[in-house]
Coordinates of C-alpha atoms and ligand atoms in Angstrom, one line a residue:
X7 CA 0.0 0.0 0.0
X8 CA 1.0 3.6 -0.6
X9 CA 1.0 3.9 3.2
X10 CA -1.6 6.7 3.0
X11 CA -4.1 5.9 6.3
X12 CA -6.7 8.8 6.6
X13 CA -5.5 12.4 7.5
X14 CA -5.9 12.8 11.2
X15 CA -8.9 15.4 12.4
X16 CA -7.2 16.0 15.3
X17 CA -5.6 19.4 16.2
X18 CA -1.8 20.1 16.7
X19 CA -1.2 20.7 20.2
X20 CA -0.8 24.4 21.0
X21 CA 2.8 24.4 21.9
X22 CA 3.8 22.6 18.4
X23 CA 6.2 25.0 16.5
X24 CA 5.4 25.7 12.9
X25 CA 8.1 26.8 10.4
X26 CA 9.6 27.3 7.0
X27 CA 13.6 26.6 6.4
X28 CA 16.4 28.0 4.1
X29 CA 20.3 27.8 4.1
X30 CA 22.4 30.7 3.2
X31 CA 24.3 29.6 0.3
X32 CA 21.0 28.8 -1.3
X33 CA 19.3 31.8 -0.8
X34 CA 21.4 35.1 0.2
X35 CA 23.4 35.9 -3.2
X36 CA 25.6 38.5 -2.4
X37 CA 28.7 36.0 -2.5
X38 CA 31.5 38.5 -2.4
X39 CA 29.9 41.6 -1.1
X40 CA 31.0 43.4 2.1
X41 CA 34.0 41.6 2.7
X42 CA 32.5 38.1 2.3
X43 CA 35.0 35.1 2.1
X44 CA 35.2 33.1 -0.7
X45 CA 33.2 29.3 0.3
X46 CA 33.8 25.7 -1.1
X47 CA 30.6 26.6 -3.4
X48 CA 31.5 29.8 -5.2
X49 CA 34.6 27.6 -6.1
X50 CA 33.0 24.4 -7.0
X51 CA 30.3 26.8 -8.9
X52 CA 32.8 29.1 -10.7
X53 CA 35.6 26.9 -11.7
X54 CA 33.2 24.8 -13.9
X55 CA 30.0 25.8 -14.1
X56 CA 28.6 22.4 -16.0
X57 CA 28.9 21.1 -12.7
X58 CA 25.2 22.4 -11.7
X59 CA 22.7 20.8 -14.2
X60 CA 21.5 25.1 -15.8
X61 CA 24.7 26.0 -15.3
X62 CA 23.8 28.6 -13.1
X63 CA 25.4 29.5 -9.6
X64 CA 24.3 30.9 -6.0
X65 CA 25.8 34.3 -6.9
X66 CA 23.0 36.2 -6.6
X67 CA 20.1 32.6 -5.9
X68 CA 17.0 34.5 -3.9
X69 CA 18.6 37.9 -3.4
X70 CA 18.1 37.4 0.6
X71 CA 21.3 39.7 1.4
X72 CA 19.4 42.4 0.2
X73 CA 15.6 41.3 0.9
X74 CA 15.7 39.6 4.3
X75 CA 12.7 42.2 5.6
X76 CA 10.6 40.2 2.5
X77 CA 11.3 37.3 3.7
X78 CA 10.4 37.8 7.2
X79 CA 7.3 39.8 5.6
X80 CA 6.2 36.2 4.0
X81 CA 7.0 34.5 7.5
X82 CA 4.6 36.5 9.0
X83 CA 2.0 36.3 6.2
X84 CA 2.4 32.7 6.8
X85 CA 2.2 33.0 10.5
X86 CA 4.9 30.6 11.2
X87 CA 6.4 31.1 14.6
X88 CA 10.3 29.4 14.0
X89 CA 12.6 30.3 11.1
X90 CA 15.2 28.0 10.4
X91 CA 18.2 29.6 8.5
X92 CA 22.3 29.1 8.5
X93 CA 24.9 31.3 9.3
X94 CA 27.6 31.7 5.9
X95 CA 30.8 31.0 8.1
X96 CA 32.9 33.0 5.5
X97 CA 30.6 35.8 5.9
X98 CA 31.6 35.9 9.2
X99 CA 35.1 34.4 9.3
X100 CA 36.3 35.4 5.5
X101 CA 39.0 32.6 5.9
X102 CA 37.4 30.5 8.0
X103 CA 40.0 32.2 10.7
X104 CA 39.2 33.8 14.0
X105 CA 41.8 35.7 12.8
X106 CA 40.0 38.4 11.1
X107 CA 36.0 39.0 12.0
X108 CA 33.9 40.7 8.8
X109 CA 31.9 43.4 11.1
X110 CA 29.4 43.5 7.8
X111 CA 29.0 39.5 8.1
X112 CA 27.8 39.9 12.1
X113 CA 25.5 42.9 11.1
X114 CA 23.5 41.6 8.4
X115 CA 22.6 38.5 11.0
X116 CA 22.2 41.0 13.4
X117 CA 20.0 42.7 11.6
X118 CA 17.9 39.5 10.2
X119 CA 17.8 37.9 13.9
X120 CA 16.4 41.4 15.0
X121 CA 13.5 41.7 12.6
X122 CA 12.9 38.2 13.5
X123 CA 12.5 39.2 17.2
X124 CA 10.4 41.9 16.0
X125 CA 8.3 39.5 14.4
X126 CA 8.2 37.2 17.5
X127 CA 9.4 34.6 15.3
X128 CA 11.9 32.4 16.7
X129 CA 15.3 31.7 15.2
X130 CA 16.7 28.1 14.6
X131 CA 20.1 28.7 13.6
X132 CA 22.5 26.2 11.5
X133 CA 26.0 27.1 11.7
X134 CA 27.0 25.2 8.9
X135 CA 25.2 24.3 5.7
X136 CA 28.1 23.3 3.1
X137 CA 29.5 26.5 2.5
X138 CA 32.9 25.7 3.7
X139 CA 35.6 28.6 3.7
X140 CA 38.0 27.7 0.8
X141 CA 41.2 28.6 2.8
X142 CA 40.2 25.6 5.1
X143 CA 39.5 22.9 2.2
X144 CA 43.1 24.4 1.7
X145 CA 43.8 22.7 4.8
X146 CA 42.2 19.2 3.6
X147 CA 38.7 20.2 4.3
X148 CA 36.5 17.7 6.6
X149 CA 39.5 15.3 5.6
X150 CA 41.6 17.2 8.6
X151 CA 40.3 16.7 12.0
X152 CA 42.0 20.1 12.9
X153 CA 38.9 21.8 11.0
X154 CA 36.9 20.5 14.3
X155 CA 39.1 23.1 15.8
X156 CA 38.4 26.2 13.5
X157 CA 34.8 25.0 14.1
X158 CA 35.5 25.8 17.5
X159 CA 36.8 28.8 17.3
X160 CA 33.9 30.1 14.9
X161 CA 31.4 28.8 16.5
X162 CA 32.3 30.4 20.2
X163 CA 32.0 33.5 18.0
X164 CA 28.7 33.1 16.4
X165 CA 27.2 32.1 19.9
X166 CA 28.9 35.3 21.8
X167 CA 27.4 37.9 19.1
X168 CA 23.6 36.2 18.8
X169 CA 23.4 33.9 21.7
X170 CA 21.2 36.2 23.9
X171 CA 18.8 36.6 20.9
X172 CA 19.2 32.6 19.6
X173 CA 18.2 30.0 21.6
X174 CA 17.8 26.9 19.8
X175 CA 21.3 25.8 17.1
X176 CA 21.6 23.1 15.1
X177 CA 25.6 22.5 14.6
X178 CA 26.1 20.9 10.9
X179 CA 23.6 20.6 8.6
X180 CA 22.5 16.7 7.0
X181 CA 26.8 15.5 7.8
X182 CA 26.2 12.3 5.7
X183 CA 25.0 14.2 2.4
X184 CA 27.8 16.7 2.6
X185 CA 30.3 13.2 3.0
X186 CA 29.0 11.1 0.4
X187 CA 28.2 13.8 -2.3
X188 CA 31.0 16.4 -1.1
X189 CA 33.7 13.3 -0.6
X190 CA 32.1 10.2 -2.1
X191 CA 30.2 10.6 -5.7
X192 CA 31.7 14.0 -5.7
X193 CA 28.3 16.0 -7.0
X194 CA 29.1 18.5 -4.6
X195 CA 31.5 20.9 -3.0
X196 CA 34.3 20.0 -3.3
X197 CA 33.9 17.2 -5.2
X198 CA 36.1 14.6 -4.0
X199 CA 35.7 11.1 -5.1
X200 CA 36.7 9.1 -2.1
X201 CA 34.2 6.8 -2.0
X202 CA 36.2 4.0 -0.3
X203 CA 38.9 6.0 1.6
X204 CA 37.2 9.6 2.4
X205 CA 33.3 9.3 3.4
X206 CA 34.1 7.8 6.9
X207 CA 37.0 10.2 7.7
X208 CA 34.9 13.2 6.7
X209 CA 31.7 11.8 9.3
X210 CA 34.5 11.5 11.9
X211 CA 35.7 14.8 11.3
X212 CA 32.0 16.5 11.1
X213 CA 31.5 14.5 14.9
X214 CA 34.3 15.8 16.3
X215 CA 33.6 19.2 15.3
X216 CA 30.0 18.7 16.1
X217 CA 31.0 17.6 19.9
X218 CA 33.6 20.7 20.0
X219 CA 31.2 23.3 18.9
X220 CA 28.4 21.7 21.5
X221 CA 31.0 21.3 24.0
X222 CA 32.3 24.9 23.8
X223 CA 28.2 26.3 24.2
X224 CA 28.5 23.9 27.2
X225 CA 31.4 25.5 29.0
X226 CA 30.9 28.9 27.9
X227 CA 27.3 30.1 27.1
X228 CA 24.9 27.7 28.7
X229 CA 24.7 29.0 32.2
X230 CA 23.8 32.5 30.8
X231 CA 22.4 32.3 27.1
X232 CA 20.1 29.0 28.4
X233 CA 19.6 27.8 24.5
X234 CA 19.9 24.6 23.2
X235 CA 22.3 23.0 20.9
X236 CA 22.2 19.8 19.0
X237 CA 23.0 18.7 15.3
X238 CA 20.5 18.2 12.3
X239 CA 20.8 14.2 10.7
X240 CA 19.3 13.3 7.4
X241 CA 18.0 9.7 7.2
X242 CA 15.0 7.7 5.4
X243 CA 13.1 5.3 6.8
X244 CA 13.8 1.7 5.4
X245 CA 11.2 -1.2 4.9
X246 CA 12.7 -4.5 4.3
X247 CA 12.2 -5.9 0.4
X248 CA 10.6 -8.9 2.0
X249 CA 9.9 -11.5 5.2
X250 CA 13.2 -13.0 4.3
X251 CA 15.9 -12.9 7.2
X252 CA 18.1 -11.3 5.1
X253 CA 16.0 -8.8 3.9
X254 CA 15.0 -7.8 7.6
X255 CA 18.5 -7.6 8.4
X256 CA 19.5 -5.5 5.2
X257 CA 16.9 -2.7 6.1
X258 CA 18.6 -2.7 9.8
X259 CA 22.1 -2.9 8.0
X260 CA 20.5 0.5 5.3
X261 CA 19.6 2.2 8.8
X262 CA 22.8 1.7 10.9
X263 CA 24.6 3.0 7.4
X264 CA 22.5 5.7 7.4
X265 CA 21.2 7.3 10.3
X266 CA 23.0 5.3 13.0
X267 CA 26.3 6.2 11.2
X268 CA 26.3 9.9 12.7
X269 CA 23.4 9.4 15.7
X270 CA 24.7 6.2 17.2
X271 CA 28.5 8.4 18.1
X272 CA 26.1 11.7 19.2
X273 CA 22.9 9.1 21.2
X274 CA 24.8 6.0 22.6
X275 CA 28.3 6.4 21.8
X276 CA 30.9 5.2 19.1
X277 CA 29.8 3.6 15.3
X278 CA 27.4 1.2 14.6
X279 CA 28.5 -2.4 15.5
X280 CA 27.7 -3.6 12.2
X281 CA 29.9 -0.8 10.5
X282 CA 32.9 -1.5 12.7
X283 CA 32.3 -5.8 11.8
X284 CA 31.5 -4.8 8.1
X285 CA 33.5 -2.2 6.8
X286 CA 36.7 -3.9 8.9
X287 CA 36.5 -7.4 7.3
X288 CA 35.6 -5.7 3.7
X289 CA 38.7 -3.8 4.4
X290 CA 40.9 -6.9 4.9
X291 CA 39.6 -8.5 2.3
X292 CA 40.3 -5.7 0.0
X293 CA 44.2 -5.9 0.7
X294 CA 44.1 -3.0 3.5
X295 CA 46.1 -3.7 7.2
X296 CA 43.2 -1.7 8.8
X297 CA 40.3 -0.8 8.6
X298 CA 38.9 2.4 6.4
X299 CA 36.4 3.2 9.0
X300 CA 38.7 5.1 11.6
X301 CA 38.3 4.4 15.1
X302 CA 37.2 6.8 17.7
X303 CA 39.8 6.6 20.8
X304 CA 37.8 5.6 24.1
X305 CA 38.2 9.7 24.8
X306 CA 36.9 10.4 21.3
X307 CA 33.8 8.2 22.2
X308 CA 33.4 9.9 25.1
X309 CA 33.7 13.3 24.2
X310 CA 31.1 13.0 21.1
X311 CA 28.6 10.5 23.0
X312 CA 25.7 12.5 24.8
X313 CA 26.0 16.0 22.5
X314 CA 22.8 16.9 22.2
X315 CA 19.7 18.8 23.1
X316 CA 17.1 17.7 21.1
X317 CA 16.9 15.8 17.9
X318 CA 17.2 17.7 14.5
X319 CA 16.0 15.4 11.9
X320 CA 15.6 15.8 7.8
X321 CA 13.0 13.3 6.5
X322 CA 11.9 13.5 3.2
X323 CA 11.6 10.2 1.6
X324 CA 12.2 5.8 2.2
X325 CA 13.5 3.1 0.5
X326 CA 12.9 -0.7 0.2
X327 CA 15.6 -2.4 1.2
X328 CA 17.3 -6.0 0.3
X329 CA 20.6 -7.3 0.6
X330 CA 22.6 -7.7 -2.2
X331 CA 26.2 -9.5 -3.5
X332 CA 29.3 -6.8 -4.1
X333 CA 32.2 -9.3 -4.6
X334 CA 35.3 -8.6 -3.5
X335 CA 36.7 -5.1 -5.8
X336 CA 36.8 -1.6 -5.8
X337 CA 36.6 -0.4 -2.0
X338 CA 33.4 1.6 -1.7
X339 CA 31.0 2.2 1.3
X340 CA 28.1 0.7 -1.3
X341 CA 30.0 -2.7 -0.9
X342 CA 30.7 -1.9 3.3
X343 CA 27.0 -1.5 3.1
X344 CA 25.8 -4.5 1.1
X345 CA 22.2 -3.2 0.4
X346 CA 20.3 -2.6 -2.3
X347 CA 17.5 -0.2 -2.6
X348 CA 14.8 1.0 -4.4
X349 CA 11.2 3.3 -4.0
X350 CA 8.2 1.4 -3.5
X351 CA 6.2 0.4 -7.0
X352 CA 3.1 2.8 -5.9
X353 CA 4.8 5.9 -4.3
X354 CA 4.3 9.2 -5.8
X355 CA 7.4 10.6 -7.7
X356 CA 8.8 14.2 -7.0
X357 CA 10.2 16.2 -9.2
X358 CA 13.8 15.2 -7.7
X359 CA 14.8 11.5 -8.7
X360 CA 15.3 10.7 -4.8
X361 CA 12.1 11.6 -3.5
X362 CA 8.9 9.3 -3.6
X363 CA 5.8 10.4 -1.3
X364 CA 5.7 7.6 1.5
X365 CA 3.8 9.4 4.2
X366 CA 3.5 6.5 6.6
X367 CA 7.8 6.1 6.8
X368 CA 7.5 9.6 8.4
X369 CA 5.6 8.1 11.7
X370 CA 7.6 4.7 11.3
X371 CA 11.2 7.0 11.4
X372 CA 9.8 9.3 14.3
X373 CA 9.4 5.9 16.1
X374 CA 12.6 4.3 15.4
X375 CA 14.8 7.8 16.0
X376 CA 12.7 8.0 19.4
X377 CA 12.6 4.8 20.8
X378 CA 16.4 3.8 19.8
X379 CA 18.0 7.3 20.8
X380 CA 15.6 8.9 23.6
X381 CA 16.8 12.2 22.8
X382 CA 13.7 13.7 24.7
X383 CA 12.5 16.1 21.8
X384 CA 12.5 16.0 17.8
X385 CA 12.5 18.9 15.4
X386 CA 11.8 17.7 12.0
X387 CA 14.2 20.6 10.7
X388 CA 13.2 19.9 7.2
X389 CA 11.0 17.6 4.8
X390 CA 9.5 18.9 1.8
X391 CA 8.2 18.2 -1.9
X392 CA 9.8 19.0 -5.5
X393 CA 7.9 19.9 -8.1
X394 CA 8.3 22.3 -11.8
X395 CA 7.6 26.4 -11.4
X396 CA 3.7 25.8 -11.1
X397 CA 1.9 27.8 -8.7
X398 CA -0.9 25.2 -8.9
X399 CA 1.1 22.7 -6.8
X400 CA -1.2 20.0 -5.7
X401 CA 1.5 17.1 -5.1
X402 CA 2.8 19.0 -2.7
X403 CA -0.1 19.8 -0.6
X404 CA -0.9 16.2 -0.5
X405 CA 2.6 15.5 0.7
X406 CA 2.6 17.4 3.3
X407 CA -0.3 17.0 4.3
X408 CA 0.3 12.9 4.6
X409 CA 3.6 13.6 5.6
X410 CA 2.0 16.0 8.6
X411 CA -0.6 13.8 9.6
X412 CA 1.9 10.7 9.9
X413 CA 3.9 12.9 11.8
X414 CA 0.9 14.0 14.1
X415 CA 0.0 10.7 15.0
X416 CA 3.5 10.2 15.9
X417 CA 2.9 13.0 18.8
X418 CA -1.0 11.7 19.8
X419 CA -1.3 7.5 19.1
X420 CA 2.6 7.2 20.3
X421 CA 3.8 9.4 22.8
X422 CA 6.9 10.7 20.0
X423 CA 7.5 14.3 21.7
X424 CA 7.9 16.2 18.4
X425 CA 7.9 20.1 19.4
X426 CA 8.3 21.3 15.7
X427 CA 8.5 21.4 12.1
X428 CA 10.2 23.7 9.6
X429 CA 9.0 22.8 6.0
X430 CA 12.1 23.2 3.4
X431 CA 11.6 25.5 1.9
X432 CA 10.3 28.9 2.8
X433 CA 11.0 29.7 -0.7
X434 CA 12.1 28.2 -4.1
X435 CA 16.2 28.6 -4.0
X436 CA 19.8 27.1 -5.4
X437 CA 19.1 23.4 -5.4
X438 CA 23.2 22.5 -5.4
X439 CA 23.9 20.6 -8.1
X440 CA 20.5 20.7 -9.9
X441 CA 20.9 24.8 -9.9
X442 CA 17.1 25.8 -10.1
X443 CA 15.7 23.2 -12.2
X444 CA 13.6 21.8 -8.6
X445 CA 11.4 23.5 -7.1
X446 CA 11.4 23.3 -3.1
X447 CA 9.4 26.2 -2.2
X448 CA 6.2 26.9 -0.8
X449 CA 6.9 30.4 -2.3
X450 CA 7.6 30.7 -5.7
X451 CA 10.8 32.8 -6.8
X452 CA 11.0 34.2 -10.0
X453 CA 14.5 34.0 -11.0
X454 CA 14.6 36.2 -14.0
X455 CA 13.3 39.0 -13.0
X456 CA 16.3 41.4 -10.9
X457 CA 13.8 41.5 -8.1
X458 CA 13.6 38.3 -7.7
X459 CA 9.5 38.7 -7.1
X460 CA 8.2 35.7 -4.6
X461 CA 4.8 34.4 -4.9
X462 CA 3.2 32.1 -2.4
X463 CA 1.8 28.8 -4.2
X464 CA -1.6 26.9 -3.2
X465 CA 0.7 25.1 -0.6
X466 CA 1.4 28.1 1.3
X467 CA -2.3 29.2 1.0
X468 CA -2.4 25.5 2.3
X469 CA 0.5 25.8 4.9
X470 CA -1.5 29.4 6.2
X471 CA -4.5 28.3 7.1
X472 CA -3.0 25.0 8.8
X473 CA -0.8 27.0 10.7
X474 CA -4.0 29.4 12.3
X475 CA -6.1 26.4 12.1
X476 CA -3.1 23.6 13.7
X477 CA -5.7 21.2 11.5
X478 CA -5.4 19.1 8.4
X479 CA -8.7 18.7 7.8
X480 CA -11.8 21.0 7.1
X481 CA -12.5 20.5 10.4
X482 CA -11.1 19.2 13.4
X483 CA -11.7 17.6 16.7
X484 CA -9.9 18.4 20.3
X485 CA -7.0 16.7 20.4
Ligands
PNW512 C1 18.5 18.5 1.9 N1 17.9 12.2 0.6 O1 19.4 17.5 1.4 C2 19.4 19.7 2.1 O2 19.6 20.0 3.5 C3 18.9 21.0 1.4 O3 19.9 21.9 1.4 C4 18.3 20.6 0.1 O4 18.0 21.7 -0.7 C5 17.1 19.7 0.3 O5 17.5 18.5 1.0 C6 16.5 19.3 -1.0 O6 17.4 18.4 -1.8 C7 19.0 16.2 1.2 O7 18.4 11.6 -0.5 C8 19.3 15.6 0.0 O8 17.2 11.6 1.4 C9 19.0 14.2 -0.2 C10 18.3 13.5 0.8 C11 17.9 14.1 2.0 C12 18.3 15.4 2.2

């Protein structure tokens, strides 16, 4: 079945958090203005623009340098109460050094968090959505465990200047798509192909910068700023192809690869037991002396295990899940991982070749992430639909509103303390390597006119009246 049960009547309860998210590189443009740094993605962008399906870049994307008072004009037209943006970390560091501070950087957040405030819409702030400084991929990138340092160092800065205003920060944004597509298949900044040797060393890295950054709000900022800090995971939910044993055990296998691969370290401390076994006899096999996952040292275990506030989860889409034959050859973490997947027959297709509508994996993921890693509140920080520029976009009010419903009976039939949502995105923006041929928004963006003119779609006439309404239905009852 498509997994579609009936969209709950029930209300949202009155302390759920409604929101719409965005991340600078894809929206603010203004990539070398006022002293700006230069990041990983004006680099990967410039150098050879066929890397980004139009051929077009994030140079000037939604224009949000300029028009941040719009965009907190359409959060409040929406009537969302939580904004989830990121912070550039070249726009405030232009080297990625603490070395020299860009005043300009500080003030335009400054100025963005204030109207915010104004707005009595609260901030959730990411401190790093792929936009890397290029002097530190200089220095080997998430390759160098050093970089968890610089981390440091910037974060203790961004949490000194907004802290008092910001209360809720979500380290690194999705750390296994920036490892596999950044340092695996290469489809991203910087483009590494390291499929074998370079994807587990770069989730190490992330960790350890992760725990540094969370460790450093700890010491320093808790006792007086009183936010919370924790770091935003990507992950699918995986059904097993069939009743076989094997394929029960592969879908286990696609979530440990997955998901567990950066919660396990943060929720119960070191990798995945079935990454350690796999990867290390795959390794051995493959001619290496050790293994290519690296090892945390008990300290490192220690130090990473038990960072969190709260749970920052992306969920968009599943996968079926069956185990599958890689012989002995090329090193890869396909081959660690042993799976192979695939979309159910009857789920919806998106506009992105990813993402299938399976509304029920949304409730069956908020069980699994709850249950295995008690991390006593979720924020689903971002799930959300592609579609083509129409403003007619249907698909993606019936995805959401599945997807919302799933996620709502999560809260009421099972106890799953969810305590927000930001949809991605507040507004169509620079889809990485597909440029702006996908459409995320609930706001349209027209990208060839200079003002870059935003229209809402039906969804956010949709997203409006369930955000006044906290209902999915025409009409609901008490929840
Ligand atoms: C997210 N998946 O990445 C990113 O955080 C956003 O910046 C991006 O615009 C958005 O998704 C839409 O692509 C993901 O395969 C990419 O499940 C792929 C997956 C999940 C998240």
């Amino acid at each position: 079945t498509s997994g579609f049960g009936d969209i709950s009547n029930k209300t949202f309860p009155e302390t759920f958090k409604f929101g719409a998210a965005t991340a600078a590189y894809q929206v603010e443009g203004a990539w070398n203005e006022d002293g700006k740094g230069e990041s990983i993605w004006d680099k990967f962008v410039h150098e050879d623009p066929t890397r980004v399906k139009d051929q077009l870049n994030g140079d000037v994307a939604c224009d949000s340098y300029h028009k941040w008072q719009e965009d907190i004009e359409l959060l409040k037209e929406l009537g969302v109460k939580l904004y989830r943006f990121s912070i550039s970390w070249p726009r405030i560091l232009p080297n990625g050094t603490p070395n020299k501070i860009n005043q300009a950087g500080i003030d335009y957040y400054r100025k963005v968090i204030n109207g915010l405030k104004e707005a009595g819409i609260e901030p959730l702030v990411t401190l790093y959505h792929w936009d890397l400084p290029v002097h530190l991929l200089d220095l080997g990138g998430w390759l160098n465990e050093d970089i968890a340092d610089y981390f440091g160092d910037y974060a203790r800065i961004v949490f000194k200047n907004f802290g008092d205003d910001v209360k809720l920060w979500a380290t690194i944004n999705e750390p296994k798509t920036t490892c596999m597509n950044g340092y695996g298949g290469g489809s991203m900044a910087p483009g590494l192909q390291l499929l074998a040797d370079g994807v587990y060393k770069c989730a190490k890295v992330q960790l350890l910068a992760h725990a540094k950054a969370y460790h450093i709000y700890q010491e320093e900022f808790a006792a007086t700023q009183k936010g919370k800090v924790s770091i935003v995971i990507d992950a699918t939910y995986n059904e097993p192809a069939s009743d076989s044993a094997e394929d029960i055990a592969a879908a286990e296998t696609e979530t440990e690869f997955n998901l567990g691969w950066y919660a396990n370290p943060i929720y119960l401390g070191d990798w995945p037991e079935v990454m350690k076994a796999q990867i290390y006899n795959r390794s051995l096999q493959e001619g290496y002396s050790f293994s290519r996952l690296p090892a945390f040292t008990p300290e490192q275990v220690a130090y990473v295990n038990g960072t969190f506030d709260f749970f920052g989860l992306n969920m968009y889409t599943s996968l079926i899940a069956a185990s599958a034959d890689y012989p002995i050859g090329e090193p890869s973490y396909y081959s660690d991982k042993g799976t192979a997947t695939t979309h159910g027959v009857d789920w919806t297709a998106s506009e992105a070749d990813w993402l299938y509508s399976y509304p029920a994996g949304m409730r069956k993921l908020l069980n699994i992430v709850w249950n295995k890693y008690n991390p006593g509140s979720i924020y689903v920080t971002e799930n959300g639909w592609a579609t083509n520029d129409t403003l007619a976009d249907q698909s993606r009010i019936d995805y959401l509103q599945g997807y919302l419903s799933n996620l709502l009976d999560a809260i009421l039939e099972d106890g799953v303390n969810v305590v927000g949502y930001t949809t991605w995105s507040l507004m169509d923006n620079f889809e990485w390597a597909q440029g702006y041929t996908q459409k995320f928004g609930i706001i349209q963006v027209d990208f060839d006119s200079p003002n870059r003119t935003r229209t809402l779609r039906e969804s956010a006439r949709w997203y409006q009246n369930l955000v006044s309404t906290r209902c999915l239905v025409d009409e609901c009852v008490d929840s």
